[in-house]
Coordinates of N, CA and C in Angstrom, one line a residue:
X27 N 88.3 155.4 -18.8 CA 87.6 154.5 -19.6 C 88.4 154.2 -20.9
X28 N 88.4 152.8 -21.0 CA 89.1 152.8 -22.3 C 88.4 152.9 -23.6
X29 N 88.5 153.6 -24.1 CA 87.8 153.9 -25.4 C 88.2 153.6 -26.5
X30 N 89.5 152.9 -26.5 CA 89.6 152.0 -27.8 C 88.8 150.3 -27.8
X31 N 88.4 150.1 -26.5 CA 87.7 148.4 -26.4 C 86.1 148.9 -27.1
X32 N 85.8 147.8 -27.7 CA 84.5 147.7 -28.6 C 83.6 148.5 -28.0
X33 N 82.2 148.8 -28.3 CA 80.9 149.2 -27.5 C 80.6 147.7 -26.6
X34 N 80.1 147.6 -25.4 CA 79.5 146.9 -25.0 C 78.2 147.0 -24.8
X35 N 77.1 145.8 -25.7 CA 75.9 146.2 -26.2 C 75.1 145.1 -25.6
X36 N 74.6 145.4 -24.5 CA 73.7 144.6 -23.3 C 72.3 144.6 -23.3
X37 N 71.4 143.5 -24.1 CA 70.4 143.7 -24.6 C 69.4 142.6 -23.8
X38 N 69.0 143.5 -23.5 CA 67.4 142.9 -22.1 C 66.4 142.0 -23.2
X39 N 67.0 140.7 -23.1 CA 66.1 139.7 -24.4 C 64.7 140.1 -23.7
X40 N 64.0 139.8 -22.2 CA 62.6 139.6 -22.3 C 62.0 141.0 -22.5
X41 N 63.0 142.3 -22.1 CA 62.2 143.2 -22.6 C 62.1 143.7 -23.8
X42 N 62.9 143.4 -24.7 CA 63.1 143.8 -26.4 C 61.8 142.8 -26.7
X43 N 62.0 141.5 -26.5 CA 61.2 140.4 -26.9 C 59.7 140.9 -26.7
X44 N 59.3 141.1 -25.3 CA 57.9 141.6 -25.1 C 57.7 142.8 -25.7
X45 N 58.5 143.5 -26.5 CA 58.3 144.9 -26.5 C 57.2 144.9 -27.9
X46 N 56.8 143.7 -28.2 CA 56.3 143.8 -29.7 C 55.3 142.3 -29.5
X47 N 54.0 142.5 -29.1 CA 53.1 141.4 -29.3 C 52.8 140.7 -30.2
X48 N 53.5 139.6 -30.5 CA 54.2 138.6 -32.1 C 53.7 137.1 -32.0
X49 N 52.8 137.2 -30.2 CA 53.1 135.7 -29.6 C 54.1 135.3 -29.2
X50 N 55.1 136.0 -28.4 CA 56.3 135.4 -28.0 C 56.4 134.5 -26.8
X51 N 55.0 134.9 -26.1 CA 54.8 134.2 -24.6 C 54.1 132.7 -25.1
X52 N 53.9 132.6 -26.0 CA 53.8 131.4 -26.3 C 55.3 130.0 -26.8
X53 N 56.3 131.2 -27.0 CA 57.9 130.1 -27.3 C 58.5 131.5 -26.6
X54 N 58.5 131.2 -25.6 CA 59.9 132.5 -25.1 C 61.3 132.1 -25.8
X55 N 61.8 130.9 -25.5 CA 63.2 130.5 -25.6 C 63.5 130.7 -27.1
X56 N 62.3 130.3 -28.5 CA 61.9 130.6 -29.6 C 62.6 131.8 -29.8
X57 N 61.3 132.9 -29.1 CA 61.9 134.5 -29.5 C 62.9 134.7 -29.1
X58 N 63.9 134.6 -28.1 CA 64.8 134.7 -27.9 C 66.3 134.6 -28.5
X59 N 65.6 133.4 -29.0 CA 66.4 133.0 -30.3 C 66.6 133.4 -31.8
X60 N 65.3 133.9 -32.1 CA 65.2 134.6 -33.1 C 65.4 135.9 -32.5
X61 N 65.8 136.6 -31.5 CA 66.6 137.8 -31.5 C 67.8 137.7 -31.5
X62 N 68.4 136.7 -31.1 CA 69.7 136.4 -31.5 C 70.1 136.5 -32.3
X63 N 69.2 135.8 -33.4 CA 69.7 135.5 -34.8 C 69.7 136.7 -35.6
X64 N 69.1 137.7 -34.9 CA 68.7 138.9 -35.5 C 69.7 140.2 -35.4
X65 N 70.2 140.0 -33.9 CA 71.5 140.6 -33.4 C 72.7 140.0 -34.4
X66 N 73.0 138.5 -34.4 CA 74.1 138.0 -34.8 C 74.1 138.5 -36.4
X67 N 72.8 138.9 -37.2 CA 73.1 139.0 -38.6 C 73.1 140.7 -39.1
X68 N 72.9 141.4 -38.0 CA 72.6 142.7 -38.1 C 73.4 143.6 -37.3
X69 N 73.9 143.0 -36.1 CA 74.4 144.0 -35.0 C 73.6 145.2 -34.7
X70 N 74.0 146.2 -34.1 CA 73.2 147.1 -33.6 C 73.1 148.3 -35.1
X71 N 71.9 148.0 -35.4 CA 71.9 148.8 -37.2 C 71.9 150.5 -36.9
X72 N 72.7 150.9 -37.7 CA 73.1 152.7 -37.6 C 74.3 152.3 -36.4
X73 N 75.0 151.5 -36.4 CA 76.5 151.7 -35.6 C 77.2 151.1 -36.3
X74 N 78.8 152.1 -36.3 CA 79.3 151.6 -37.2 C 80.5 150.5 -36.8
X75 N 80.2 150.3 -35.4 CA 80.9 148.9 -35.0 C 82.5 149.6 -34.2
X76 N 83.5 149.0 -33.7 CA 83.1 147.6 -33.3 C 83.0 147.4 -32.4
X77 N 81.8 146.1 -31.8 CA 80.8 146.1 -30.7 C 80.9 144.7 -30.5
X78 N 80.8 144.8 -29.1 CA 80.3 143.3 -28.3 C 78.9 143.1 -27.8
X79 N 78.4 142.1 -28.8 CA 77.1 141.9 -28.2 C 76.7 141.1 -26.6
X80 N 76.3 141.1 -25.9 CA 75.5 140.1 -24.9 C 74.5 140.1 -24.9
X81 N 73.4 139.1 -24.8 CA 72.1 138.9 -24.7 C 72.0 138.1 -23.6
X82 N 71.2 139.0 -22.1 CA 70.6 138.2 -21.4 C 69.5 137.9 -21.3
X83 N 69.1 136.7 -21.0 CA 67.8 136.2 -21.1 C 67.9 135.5 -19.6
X84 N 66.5 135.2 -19.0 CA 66.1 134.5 -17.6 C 64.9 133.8 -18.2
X85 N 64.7 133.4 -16.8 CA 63.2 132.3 -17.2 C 63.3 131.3 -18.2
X86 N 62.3 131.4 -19.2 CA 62.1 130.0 -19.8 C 62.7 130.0 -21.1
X87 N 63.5 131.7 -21.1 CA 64.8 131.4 -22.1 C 65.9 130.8 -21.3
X88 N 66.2 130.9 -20.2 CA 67.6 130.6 -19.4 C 68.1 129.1 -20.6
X89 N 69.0 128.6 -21.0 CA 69.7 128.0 -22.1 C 70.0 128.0 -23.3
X90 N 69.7 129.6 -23.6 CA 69.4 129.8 -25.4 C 70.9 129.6 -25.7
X91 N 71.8 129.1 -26.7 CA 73.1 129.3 -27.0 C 73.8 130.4 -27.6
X92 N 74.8 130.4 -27.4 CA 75.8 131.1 -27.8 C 75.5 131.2 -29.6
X93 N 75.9 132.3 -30.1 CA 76.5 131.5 -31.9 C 77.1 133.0 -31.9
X94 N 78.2 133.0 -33.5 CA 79.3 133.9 -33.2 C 78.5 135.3 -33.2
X95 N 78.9 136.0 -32.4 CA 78.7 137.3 -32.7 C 77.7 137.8 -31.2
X96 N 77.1 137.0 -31.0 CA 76.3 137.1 -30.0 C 77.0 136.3 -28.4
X97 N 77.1 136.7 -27.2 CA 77.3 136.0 -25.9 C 75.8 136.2 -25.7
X98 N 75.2 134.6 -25.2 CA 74.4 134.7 -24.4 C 74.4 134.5 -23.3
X99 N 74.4 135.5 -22.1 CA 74.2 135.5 -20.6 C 72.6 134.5 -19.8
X100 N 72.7 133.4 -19.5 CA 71.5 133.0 -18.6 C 71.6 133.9 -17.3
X101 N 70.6 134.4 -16.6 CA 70.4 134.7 -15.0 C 70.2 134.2 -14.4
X102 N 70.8 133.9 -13.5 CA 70.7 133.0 -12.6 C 69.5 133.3 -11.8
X103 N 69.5 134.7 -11.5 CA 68.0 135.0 -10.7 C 67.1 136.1 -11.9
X104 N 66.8 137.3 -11.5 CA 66.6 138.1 -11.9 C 67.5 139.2 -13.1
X105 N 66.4 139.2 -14.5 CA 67.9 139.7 -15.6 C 68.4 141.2 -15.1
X106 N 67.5 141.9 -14.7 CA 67.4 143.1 -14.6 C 68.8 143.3 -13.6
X107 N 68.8 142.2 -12.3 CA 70.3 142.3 -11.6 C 71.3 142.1 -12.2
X108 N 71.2 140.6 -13.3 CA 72.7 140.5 -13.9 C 73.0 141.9 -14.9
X109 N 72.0 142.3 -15.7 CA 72.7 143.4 -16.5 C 73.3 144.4 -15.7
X110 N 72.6 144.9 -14.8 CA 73.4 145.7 -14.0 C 74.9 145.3 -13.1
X111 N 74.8 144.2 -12.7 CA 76.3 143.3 -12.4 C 77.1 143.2 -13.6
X112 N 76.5 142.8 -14.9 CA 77.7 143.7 -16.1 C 78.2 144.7 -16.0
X113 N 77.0 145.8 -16.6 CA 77.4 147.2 -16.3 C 78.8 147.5 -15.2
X114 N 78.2 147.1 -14.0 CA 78.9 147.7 -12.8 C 80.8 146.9 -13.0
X115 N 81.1 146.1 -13.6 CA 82.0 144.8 -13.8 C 82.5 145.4 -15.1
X116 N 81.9 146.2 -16.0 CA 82.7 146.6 -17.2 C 83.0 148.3 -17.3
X117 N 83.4 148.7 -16.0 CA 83.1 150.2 -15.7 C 84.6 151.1 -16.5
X118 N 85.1 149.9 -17.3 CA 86.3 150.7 -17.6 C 86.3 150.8 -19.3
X119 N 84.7 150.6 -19.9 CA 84.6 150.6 -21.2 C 83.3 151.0 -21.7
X120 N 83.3 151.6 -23.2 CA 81.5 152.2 -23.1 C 80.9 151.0 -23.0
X121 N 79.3 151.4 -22.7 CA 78.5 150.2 -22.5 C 77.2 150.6 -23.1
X122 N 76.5 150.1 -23.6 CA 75.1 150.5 -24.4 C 74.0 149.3 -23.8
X123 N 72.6 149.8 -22.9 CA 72.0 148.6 -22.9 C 70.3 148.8 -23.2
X124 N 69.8 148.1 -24.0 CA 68.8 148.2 -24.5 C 67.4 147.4 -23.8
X125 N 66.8 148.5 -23.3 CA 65.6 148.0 -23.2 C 64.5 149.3 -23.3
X126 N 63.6 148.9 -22.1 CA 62.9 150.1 -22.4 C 62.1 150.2 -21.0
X127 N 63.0 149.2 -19.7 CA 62.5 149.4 -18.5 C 63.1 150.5 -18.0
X128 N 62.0 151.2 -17.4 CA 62.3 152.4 -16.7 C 63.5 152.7 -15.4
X129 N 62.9 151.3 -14.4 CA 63.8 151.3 -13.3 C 65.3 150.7 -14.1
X130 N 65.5 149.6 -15.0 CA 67.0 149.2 -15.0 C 67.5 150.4 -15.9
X131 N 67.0 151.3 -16.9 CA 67.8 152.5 -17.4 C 68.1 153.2 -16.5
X132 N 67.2 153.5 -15.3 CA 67.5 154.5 -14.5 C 68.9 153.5 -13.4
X133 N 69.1 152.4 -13.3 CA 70.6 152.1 -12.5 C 71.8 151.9 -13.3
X134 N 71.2 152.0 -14.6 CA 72.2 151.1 -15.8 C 73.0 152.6 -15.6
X135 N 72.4 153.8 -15.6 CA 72.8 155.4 -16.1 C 73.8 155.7 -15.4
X136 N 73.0 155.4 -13.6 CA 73.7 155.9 -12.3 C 75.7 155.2 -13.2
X137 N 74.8 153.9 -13.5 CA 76.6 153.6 -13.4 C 77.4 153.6 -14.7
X138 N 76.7 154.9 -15.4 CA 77.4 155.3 -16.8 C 77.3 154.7 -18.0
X139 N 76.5 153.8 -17.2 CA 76.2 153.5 -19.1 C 75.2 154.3 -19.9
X140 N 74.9 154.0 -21.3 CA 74.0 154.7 -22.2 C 72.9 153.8 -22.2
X141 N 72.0 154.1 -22.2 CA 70.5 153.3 -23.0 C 70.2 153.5 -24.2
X142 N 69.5 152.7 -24.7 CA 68.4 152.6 -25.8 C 67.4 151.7 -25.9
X143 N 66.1 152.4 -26.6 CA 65.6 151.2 -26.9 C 64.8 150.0 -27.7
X144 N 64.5 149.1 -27.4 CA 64.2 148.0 -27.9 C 63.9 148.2 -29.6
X145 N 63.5 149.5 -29.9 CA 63.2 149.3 -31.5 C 65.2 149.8 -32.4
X146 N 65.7 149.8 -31.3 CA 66.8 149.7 -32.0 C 67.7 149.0 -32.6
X147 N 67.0 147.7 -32.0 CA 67.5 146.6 -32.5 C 66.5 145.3 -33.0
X148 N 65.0 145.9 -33.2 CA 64.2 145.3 -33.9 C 63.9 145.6 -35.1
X149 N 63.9 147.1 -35.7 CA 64.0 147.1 -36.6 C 65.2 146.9 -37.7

């Protein structure tokens, strides 16, 4: 593993998003966005860097944009597969992915990555 490349910090927008009943199911692509904006001005808080963020989002976020600091990933199907198709695609660097689903921590792990969750990047 190369351990001098950044943290890769893989953050499950619908489950961080849902993780906090705010009304988000009323503007998904909204919250989405304002986790973005939240990632891009904060990064992962209590890390001392330096980190690559991705944010995937599906559904009726699928087009949120890019802005610096943040990649936003759309899914083409299912987010839960593409994070794990990162994961498995960046096996030669650490990986960090936030959520707080039971089944994707449990395949994120099998393939070495770390978890955490969702309040670690909302507060």
């Amino acid at each position: 593993m190369d351990h001098d490349s950044p943290l890769l910090v893989i953050v499950d927008a619908a489950n961080v998003v849902g993780s906090v009943p705010d009304g988000w199911w009323r503007d998904r692509r909204g919250a989405a966005e304002r986790l973005r904006d939240r990632l891009a001005a904060h990064g992962l808080p209590g890390h001392p860097g330096p980190e690559e963020i991705v944010l995937v989002v599906e559904g009726a976020a699928r087009g949120v944009e890019p802005v610096p600091g943040v990649r936003v990933e759309s899914a083409p199907g299912s987010g839960d597969d593409h994070i794990v198709a990162l994961v498995a695609a960046t096996a030669d660097r650490p990986r960090l992915v936030v959520t707080a689903d039971r089944e994707l921590r449990h395949r994120v792990t099998e393939l070495g990555a770390e978890v955490t969750g969702p309040r670690s990047v909302r507060d």
